[in-house]
CSV table of C-alpha atoms in Angstrom, one decimal:
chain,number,residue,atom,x,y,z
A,1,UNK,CA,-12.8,9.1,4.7
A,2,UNK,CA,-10.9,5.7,6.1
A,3,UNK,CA,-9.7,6.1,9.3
A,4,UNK,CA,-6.9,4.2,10.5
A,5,UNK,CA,-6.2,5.0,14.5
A,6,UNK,CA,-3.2,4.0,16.3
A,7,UNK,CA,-3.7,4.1,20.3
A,8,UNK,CA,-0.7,5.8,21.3
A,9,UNK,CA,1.7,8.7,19.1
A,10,UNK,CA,4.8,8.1,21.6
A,11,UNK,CA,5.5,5.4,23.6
A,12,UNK,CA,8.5,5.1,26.1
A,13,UNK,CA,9.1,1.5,27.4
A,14,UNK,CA,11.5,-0.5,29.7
A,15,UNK,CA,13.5,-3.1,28.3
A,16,UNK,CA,12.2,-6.8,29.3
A,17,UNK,CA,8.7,-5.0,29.3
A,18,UNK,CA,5.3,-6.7,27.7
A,19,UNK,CA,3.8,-3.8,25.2
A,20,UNK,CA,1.1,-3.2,23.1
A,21,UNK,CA,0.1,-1.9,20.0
A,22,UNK,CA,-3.0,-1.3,19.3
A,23,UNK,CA,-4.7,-0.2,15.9
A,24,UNK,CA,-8.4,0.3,14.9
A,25,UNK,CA,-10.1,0.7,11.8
A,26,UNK,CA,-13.4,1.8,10.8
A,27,UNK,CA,-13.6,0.6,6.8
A,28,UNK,CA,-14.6,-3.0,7.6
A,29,UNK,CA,-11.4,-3.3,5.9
A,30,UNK,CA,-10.1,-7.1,5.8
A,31,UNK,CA,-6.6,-6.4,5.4
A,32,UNK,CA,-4.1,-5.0,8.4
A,33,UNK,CA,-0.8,-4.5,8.2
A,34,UNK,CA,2.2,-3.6,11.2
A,35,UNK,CA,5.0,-2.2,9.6
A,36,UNK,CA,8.0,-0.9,11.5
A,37,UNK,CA,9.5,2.0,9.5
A,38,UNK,CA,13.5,3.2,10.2
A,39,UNK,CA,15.7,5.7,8.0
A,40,UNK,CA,17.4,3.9,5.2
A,41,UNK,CA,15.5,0.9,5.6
A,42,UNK,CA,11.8,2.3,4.6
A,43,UNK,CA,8.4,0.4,5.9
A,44,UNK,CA,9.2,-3.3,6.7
A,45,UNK,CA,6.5,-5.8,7.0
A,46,UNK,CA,6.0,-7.3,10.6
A,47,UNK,CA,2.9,-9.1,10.3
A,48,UNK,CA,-0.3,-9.1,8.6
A,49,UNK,CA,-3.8,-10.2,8.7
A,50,UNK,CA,-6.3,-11.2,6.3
A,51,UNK,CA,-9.6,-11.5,8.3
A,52,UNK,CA,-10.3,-12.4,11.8
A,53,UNK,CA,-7.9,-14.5,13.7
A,54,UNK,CA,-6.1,-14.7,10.8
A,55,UNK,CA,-2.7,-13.8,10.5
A,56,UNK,CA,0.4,-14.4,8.8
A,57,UNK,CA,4.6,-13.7,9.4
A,58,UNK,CA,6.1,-10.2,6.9
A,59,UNK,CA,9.7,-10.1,6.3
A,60,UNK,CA,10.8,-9.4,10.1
A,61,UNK,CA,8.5,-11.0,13.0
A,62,UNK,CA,11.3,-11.8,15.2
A,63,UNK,CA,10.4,-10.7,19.0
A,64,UNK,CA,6.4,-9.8,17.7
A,65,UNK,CA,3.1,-11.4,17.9
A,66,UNK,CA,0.2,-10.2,16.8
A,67,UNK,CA,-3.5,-10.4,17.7
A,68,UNK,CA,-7.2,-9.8,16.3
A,69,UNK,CA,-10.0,-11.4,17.7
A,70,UNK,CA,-12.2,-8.5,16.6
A,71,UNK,CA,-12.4,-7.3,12.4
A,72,UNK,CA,-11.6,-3.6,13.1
A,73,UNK,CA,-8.5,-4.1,15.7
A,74,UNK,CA,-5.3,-5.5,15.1
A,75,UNK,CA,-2.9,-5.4,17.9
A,76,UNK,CA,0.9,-5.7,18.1
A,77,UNK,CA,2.7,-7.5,20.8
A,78,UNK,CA,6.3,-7.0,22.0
A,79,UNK,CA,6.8,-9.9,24.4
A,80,UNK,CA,9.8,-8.3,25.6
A,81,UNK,CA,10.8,-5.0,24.6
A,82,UNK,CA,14.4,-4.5,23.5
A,83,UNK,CA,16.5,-1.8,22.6
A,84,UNK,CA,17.1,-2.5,19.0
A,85,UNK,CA,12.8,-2.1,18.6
A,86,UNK,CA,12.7,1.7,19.0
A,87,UNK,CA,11.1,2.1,16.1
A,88,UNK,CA,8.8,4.2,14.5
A,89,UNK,CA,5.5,1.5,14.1
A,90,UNK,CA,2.8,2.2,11.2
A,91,UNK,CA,-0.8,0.0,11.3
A,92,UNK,CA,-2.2,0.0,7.8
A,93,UNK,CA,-5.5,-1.5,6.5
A,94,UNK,CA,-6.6,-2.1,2.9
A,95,UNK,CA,-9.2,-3.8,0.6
A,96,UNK,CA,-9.0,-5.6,-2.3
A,97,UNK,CA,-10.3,-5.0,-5.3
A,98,UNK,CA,-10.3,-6.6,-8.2
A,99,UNK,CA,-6.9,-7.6,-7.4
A,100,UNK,CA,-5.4,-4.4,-6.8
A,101,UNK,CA,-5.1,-3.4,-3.3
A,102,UNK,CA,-5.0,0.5,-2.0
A,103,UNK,CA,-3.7,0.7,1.9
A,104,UNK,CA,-4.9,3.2,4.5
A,105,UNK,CA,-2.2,4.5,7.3
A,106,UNK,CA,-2.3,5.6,10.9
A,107,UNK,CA,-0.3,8.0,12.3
A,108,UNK,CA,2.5,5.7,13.9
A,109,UNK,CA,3.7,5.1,17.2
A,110,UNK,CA,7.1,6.5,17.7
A,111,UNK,CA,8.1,4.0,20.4
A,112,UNK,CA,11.3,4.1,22.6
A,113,UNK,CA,12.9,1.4,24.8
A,114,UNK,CA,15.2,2.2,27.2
B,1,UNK,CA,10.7,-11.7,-3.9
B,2,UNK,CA,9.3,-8.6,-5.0
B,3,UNK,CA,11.6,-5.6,-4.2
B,4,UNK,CA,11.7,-2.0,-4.6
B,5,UNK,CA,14.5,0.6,-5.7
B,6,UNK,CA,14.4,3.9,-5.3
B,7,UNK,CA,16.6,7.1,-5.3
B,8,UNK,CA,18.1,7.8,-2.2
B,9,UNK,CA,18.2,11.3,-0.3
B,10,UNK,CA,18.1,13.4,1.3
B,11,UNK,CA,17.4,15.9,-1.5
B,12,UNK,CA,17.3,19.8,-1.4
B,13,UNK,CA,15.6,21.7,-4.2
B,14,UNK,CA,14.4,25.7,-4.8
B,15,UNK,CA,10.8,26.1,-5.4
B,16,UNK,CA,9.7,26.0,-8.4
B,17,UNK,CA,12.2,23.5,-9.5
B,18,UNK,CA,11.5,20.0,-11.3
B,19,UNK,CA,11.4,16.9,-9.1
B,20,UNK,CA,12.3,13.4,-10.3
B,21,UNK,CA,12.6,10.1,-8.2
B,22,UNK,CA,13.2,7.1,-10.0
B,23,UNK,CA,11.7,4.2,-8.6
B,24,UNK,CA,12.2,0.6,-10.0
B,25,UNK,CA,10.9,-2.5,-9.0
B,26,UNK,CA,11.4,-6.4,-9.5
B,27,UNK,CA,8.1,-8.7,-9.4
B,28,UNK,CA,6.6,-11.4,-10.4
B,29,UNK,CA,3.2,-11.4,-12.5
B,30,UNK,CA,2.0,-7.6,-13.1
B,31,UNK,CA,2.1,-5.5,-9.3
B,32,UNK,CA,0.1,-2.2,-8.7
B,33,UNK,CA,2.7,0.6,-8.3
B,34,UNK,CA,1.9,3.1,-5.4
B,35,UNK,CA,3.4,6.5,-4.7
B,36,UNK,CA,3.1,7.1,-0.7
B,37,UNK,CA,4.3,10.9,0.4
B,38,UNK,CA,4.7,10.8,4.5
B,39,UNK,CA,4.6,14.5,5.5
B,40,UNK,CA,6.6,15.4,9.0
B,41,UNK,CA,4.8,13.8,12.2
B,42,UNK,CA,2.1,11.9,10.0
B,43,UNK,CA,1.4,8.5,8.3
B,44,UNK,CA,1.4,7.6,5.2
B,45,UNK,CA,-0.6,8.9,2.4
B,46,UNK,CA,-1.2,8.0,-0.9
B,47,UNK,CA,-0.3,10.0,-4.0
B,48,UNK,CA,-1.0,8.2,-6.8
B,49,UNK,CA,-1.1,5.0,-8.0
B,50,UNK,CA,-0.9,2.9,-11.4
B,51,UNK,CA,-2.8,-1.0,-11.6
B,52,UNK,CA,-1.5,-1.5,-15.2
B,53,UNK,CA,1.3,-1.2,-17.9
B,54,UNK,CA,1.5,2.3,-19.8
B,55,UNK,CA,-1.4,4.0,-16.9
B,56,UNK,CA,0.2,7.3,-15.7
B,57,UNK,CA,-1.1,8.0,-12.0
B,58,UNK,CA,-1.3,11.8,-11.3
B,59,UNK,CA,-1.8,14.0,-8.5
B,60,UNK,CA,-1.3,17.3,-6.9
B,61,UNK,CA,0.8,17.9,-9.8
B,62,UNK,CA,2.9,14.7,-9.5
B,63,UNK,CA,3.2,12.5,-12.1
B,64,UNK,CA,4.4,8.7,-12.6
B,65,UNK,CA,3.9,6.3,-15.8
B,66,UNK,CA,4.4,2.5,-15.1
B,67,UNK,CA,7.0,1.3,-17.4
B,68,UNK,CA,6.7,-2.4,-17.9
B,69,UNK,CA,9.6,-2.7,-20.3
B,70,UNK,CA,12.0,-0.8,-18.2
B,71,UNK,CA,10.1,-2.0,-14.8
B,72,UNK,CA,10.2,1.7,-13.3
B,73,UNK,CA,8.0,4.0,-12.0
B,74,UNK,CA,9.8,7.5,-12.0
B,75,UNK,CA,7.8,10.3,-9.9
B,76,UNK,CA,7.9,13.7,-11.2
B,77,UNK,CA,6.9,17.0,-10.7
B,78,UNK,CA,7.4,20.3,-12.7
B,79,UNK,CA,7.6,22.9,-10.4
B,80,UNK,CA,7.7,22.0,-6.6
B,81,UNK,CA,6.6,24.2,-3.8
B,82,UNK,CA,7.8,24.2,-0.1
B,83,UNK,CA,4.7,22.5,0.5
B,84,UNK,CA,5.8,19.4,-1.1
B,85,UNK,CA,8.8,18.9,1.9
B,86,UNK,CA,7.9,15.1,2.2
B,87,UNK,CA,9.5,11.5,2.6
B,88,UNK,CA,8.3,9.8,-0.6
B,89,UNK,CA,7.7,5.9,-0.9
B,90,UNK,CA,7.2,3.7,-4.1
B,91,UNK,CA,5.7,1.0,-3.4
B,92,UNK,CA,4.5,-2.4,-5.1
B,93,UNK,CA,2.0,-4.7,-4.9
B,94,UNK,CA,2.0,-8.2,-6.6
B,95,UNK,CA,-0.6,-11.8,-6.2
B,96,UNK,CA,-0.4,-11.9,-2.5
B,97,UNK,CA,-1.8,-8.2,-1.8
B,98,UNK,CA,1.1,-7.2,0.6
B,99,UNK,CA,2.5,-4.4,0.1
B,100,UNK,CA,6.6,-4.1,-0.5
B,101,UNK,CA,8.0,-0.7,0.0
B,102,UNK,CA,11.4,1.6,-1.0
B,103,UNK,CA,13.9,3.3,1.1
B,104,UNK,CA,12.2,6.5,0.8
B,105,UNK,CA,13.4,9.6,-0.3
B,106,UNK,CA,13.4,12.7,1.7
B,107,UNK,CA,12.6,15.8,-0.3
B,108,UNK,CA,13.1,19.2,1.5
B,109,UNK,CA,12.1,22.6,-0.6
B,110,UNK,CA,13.3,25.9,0.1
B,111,UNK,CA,11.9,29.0,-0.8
């Protein structure tokens, strides 16, 4: 089975505080995904990654950066933590084939800032 | 963009009721449709999932047929169990491989 493992299942962070994200996989998938998932709103895309020091902006990267220097680990970066990024955060990784892409989850990271 | 419309919850069923969440989308070119069930405390999984127009994905009893006409992609279930308590995502996913995701509908079944 894929296995998709997020570092941390609760977080609880300072505001103004650097934090880290850290997801492995161990498909040799090379898709990754951060998604920040919040009720009403669903999974929205922060960043992705399509192979190694690649990476690319989702829908909302405003206060994120993103890192991976290594094929199975993509990390996500909060500069400077804020309140409005308590969040539940997902880490997804996927292949393609033929086209047609199938994504694999992690648990999440149910992070607070206070 | 591509976007994603689904149902919104909460809803509350008895077990052994029928389940239906309709899902629509709006794409370009011809997406992948993906049916993701997130059970309490865990990530997502997927359910089921349909690559072309007219496939029907099925699954642990659940159920969706990609309508290209009508771009939907209604889940369904005859007879649900408590088991089946779940948030449930449609998803899409067109040229660029990303995924684009609904709101999410929160099921709870009681016995």
């Amino acid at each position: 089975d894929v296995k998709v493992t997020q570092s941390s299942r609760y977080l609880v962070k300072r505001t103004g505080e650097k934090v880290f994200l850290e997801c492995v996989q161990d498909m040799d998938h090379e898709n990754m995904f951060w998604y920040r998932q919040d009720p009403g709103l669903g999974l929205r895309l922060i960043y992705f990654s399509y192979d190694v020091k690649m990476k690319e902006k989702g829908d909302i990267p405003e206060g994120y950066s993103v890192s991976r220097e290594k094929k199975e680990r993509f990390s996500l970066i909060l500069e400077s933590a804020s309140t409005n990024q308590t969040s539940m955060y997902l880490c997804a990784s996927s292949i393609i084939g033929g086209g047609k892409v199938e994504a694999f989850f992690g648990q999440g990271t149910r992070l607070t800032v206070v | 963009g591509n976007s994603v419309t689904q149902m919104e919850g909460p809803v509350t069923l008895s077990e052994e009721a029928f389940l239906t969440i309709n899902c629509t989308y709006t794409a370009t070119g011809y997406p992948s449709l993906f049916w993701y069930v997130q059970y309490p405390g865990e990530g997502l999984q997927l359910l089921l999932k349909a690559t072309k127009a007219d496939d029907k994905g099925s699954n642990k009893g659940f159920e969706a047929t990609y309508r290209k006409e009508t771009t939907s992609f209604h889940l369904e279930k005859g007879s649900v169990q408590v088991s089946d308590s779940a948030v449930y995502f449609c998803a899409l996913s067109a040229y660029d491989y990303k995924l684009s995701f609904g709101a999410g509908t929160t099921i709870t079944v009681r016995a």
